PDB file of C-alpha atoms in Angstrom:
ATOM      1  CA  UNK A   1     -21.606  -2.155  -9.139  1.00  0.00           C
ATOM      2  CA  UNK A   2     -18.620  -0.086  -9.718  1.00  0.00           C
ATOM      3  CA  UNK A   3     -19.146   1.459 -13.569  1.00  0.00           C
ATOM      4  CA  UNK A   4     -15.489   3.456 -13.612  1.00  0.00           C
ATOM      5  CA  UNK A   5     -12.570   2.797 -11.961  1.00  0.00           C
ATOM      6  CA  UNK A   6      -9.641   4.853 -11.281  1.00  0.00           C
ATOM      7  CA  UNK A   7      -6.385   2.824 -11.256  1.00  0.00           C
ATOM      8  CA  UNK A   8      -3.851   5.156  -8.474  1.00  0.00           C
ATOM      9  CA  UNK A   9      -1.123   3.436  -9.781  1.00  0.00           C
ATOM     10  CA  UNK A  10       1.221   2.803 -13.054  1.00  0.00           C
ATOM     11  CA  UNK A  11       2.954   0.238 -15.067  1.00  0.00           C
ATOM     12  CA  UNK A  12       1.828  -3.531 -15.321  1.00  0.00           C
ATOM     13  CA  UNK A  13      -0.180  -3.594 -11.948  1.00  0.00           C
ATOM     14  CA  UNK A  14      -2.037  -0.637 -13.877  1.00  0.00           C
ATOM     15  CA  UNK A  15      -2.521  -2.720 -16.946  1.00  0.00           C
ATOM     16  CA  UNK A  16      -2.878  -6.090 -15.080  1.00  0.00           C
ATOM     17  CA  UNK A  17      -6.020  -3.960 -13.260  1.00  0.00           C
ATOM     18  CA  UNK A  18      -7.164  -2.373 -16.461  1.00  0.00           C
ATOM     19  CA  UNK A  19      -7.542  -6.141 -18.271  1.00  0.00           C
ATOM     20  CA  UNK A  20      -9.839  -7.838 -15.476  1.00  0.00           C
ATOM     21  CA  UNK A  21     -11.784  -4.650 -15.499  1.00  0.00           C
ATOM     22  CA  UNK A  22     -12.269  -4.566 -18.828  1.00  0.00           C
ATOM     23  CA  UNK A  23     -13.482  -8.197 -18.365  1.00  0.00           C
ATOM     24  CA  UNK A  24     -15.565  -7.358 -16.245  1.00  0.00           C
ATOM     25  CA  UNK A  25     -16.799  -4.944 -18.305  1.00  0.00           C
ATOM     26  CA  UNK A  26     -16.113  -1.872 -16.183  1.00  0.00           C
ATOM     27  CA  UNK A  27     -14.261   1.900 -17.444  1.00  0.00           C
ATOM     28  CA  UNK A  28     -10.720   2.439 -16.504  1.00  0.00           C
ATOM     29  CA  UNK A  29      -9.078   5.428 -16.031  1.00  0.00           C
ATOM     30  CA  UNK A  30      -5.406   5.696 -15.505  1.00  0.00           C
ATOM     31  CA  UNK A  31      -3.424   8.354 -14.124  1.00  0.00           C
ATOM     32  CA  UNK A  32       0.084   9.674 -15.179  1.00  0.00           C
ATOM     33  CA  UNK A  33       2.928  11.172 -14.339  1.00  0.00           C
ATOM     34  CA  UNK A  34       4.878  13.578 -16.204  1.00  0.00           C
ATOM     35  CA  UNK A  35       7.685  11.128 -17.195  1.00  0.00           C
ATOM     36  CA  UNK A  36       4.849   8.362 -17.516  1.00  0.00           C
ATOM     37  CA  UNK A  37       2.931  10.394 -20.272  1.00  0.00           C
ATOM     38  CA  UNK A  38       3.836   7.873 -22.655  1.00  0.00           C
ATOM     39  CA  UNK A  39       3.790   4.685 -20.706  1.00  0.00           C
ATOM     40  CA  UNK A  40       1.332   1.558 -21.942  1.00  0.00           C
ATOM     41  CA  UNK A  41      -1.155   1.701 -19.200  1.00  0.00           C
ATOM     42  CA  UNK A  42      -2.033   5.279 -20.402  1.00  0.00           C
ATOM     43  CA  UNK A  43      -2.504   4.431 -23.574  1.00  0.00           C
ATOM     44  CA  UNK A  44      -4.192   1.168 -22.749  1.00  0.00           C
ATOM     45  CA  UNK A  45      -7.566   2.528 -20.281  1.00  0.00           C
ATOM     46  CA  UNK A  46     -10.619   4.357 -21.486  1.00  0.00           C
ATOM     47  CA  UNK A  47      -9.561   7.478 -20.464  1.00  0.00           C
ATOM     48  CA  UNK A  48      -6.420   8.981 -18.821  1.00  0.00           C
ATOM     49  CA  UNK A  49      -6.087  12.070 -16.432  1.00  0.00           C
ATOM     50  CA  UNK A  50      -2.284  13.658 -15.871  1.00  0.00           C
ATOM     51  CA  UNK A  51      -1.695  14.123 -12.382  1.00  0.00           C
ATOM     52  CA  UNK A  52       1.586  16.372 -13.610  1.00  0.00           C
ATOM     53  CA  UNK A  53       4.847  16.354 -11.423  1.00  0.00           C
ATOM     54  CA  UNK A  54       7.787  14.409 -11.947  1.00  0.00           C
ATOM     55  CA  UNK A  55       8.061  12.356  -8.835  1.00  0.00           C
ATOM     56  CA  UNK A  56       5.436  10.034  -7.136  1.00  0.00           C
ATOM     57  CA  UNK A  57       5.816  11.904  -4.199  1.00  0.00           C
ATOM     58  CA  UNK A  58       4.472  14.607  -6.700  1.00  0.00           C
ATOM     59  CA  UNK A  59       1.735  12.550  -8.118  1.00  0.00           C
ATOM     60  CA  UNK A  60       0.711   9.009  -7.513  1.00  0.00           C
ATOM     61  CA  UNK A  61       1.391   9.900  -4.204  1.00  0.00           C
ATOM     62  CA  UNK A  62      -0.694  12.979  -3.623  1.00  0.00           C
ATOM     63  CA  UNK A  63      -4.179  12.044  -2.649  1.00  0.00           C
ATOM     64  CA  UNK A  64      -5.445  15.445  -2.838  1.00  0.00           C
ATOM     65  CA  UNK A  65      -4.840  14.803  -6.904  1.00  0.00           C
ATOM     66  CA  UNK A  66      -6.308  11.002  -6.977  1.00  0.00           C
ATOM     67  CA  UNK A  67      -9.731  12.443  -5.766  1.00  0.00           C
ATOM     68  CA  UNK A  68      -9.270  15.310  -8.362  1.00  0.00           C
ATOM     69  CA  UNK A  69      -8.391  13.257 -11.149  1.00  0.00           C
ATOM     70  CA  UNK A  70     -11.688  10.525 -10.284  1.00  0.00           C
ATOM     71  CA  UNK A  71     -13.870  13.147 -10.005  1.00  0.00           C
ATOM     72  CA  UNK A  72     -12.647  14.841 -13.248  1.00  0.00           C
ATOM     73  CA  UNK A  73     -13.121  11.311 -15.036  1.00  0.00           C
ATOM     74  CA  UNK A  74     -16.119  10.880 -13.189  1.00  0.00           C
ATOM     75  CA  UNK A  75     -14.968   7.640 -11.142  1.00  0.00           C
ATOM     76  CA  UNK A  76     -16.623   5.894  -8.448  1.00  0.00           C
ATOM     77  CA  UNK A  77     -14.421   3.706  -7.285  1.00  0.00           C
ATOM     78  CA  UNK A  78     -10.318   3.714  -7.115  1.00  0.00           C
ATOM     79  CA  UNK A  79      -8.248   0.977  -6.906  1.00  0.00           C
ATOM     80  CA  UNK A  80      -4.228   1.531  -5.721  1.00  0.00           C
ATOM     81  CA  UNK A  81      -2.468  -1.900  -7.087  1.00  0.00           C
ATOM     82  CA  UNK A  82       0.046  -2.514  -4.849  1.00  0.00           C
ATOM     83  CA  UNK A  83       2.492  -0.129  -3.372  1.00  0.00           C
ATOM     84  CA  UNK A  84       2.470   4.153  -3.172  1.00  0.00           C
ATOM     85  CA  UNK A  85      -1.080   4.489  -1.379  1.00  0.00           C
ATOM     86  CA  UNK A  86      -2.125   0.920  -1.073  1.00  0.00           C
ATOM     87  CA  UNK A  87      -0.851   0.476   2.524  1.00  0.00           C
ATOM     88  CA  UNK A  88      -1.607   4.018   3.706  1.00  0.00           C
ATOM     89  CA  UNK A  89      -4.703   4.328   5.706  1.00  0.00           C
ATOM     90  CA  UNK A  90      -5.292   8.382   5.367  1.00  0.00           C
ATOM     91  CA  UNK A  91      -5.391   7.516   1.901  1.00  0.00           C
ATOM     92  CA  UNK A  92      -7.915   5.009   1.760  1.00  0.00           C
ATOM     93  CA  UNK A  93     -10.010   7.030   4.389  1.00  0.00           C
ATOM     94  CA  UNK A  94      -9.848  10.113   1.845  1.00  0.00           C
ATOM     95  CA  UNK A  95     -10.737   8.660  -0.887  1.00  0.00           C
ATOM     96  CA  UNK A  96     -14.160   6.876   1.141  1.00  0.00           C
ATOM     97  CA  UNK A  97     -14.664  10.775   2.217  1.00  0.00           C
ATOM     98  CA  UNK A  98     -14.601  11.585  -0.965  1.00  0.00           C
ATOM     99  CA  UNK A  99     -17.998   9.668  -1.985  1.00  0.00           C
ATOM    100  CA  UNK A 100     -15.673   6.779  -3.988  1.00  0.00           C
ATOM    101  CA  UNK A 101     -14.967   3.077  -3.285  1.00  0.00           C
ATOM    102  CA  UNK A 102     -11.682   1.933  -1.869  1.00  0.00           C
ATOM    103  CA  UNK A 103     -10.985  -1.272  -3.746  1.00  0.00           C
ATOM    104  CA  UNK A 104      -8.827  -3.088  -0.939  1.00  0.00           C
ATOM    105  CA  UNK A 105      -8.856  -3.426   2.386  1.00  0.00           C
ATOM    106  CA  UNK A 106     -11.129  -0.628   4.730  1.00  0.00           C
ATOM    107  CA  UNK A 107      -8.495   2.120   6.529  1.00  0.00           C
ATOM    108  CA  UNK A 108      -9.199   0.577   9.618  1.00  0.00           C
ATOM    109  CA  UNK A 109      -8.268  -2.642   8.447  1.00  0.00           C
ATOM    110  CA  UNK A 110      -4.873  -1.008   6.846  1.00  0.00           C
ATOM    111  CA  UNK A 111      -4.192   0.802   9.771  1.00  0.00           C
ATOM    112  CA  UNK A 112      -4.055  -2.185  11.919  1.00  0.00           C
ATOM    113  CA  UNK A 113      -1.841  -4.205   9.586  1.00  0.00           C
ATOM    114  CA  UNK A 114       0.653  -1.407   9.876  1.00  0.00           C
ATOM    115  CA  UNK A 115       0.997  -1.897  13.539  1.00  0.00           C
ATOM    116  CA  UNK A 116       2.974  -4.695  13.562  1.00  0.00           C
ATOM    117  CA  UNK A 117       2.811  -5.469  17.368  1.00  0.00           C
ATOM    118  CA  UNK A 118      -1.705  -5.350  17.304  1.00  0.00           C
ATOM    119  CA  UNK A 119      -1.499  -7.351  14.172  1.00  0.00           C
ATOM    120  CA  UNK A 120       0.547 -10.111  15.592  1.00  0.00           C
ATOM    121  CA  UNK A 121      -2.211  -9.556  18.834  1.00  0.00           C
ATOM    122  CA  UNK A 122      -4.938  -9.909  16.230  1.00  0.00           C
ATOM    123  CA  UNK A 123      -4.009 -13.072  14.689  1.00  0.00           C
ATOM    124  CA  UNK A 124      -2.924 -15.004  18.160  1.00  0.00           C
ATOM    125  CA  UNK A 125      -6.568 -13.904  19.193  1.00  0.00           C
ATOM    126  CA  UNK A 126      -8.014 -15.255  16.434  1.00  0.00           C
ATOM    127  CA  UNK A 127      -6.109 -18.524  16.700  1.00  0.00           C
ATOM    128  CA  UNK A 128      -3.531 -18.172  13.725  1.00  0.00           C
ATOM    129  CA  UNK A 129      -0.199 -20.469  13.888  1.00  0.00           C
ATOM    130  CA  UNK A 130       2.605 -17.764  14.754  1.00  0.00           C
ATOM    131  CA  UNK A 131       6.504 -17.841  14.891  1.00  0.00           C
ATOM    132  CA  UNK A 132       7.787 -17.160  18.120  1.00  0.00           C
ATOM    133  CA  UNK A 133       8.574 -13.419  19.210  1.00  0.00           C
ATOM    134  CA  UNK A 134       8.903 -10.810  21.702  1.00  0.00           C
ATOM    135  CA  UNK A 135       8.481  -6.842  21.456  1.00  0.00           C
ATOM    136  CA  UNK A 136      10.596  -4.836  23.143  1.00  0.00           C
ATOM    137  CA  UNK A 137       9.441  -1.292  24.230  1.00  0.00           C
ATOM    138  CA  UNK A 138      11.170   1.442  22.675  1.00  0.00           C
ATOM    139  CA  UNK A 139      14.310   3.207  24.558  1.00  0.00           C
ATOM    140  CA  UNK A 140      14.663  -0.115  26.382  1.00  0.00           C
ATOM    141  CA  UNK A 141      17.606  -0.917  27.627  1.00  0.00           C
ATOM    142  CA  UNK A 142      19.993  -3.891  26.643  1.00  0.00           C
ATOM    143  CA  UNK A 143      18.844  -6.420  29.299  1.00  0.00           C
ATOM    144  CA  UNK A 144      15.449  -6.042  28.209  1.00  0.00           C
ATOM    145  CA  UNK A 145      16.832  -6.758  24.569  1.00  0.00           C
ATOM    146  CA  UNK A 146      18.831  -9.342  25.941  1.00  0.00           C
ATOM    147  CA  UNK A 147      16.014 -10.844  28.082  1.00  0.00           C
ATOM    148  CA  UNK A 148      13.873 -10.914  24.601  1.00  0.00           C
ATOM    149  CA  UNK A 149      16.027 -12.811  22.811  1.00  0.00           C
ATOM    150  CA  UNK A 150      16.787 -15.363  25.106  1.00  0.00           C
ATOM    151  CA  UNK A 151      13.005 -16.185  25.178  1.00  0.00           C
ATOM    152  CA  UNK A 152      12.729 -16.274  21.162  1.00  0.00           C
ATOM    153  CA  UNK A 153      16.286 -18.344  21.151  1.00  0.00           C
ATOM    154  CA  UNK A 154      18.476 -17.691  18.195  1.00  0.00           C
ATOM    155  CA  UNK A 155      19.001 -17.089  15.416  1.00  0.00           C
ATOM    156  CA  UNK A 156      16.635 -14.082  15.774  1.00  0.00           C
ATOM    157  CA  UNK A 157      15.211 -10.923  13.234  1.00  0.00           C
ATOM    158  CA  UNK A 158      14.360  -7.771  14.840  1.00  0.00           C
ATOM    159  CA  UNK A 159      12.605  -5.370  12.973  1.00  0.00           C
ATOM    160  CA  UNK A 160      10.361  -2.322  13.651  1.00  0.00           C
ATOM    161  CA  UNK A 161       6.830  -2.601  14.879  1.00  0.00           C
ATOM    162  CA  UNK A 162       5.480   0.324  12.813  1.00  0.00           C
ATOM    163  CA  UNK A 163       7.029  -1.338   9.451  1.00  0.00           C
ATOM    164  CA  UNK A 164       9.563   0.647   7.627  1.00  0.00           C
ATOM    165  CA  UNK A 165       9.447  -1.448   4.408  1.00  0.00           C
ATOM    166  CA  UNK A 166      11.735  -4.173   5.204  1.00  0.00           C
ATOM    167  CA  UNK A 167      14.601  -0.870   6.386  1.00  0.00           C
ATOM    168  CA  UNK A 168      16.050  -1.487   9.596  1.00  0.00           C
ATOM    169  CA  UNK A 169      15.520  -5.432   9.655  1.00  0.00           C
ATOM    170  CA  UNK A 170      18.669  -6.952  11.488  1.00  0.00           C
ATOM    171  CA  UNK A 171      19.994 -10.794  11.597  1.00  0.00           C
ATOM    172  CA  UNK A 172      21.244 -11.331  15.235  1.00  0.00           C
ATOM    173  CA  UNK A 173      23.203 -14.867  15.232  1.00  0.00           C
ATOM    174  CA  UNK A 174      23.784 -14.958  18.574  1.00  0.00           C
ATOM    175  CA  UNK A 175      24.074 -12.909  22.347  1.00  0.00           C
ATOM    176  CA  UNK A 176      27.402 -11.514  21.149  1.00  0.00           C
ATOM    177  CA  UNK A 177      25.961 -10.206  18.320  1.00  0.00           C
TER     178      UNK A 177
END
């Protein structure tokens, strides 16, 4: 049973986490940035631990100070909402080194869902409806593009295996395109 959780993450995901946990009767503990110092999910956990810097790439980004701030509230568990380290694998796998529970899926498990290409394998294998696609290797050339998209049939999205956030998505209407 988790008796403290750390929330890695701000604003109403943080305070949408730190309700149900209070309903389920477990501690929160929110961390802050500098600029956040005075936002409502600080105010609104049991306790709250400044992970200082300005940017998220400064804190709610910096595993090194999630693990400092849980063991410094005395945390056994840490749960990222949705976003900054929620998708990162090397975070989730630090923070299981670190003696805590990941709340959310294992690293493996994030790790393969990042791979867009052996996720797509994944769920074929395991019998899930899929839209029709292609990958093309990387530093192909055009008729291998070309070749691709004649298979899918168009209108066609490419987009990167590895993710990129939605960045780099690209509507092709047609071969001319």
């Amino acid at each position: 049973m988790i008796r403290t959780l750390l929330i890695a993450n701000r604003g109403e995901i943080a305070r949408r986490i730190i309700r149900t946990a209070r309903a389920m009767g477990i501690r929160t503990v929110a961390v802050y940035s500098e600029p956040d110092a005075t936002s409502p999910h600080v105010g609104e956990a049991d306790r709250a631990v400044a992970l200082g810097g300005r940017s998220p790439t400064e804190s709610y980004l910096d595993v090194s100070k999630l693990v400092a701030a849980a063991a410094r509230a005395g945390a056994d568990a840490v749960h990222p909402g949705y976003g900054f380290v929620s998708e990162r694998a090397d975070a989730a796998r630090a923070i299981v080194d670190a003696g805590l529970v990941w709340v959310g899926p294992s690293p493996d498990v994030i790790a393969l869902l990042g791979d867009k290409v052996r996720a797509k394998d994944l769920m074929s294998s395991a019998g899930v409806p899929l839209l029709a696609g292609a990958t093309v290797a990387e530093g192909s050339g055009p008729d291998a593009w070309a070749d691709a998209a004649s298979g899918v049939g168009y209108p066609l999205l490419v987009k990167a295996a590895a993710g990129g956030g939605g960045r780099g998505m690209r509507l092709v209407e047609d071969a001319s395109s």
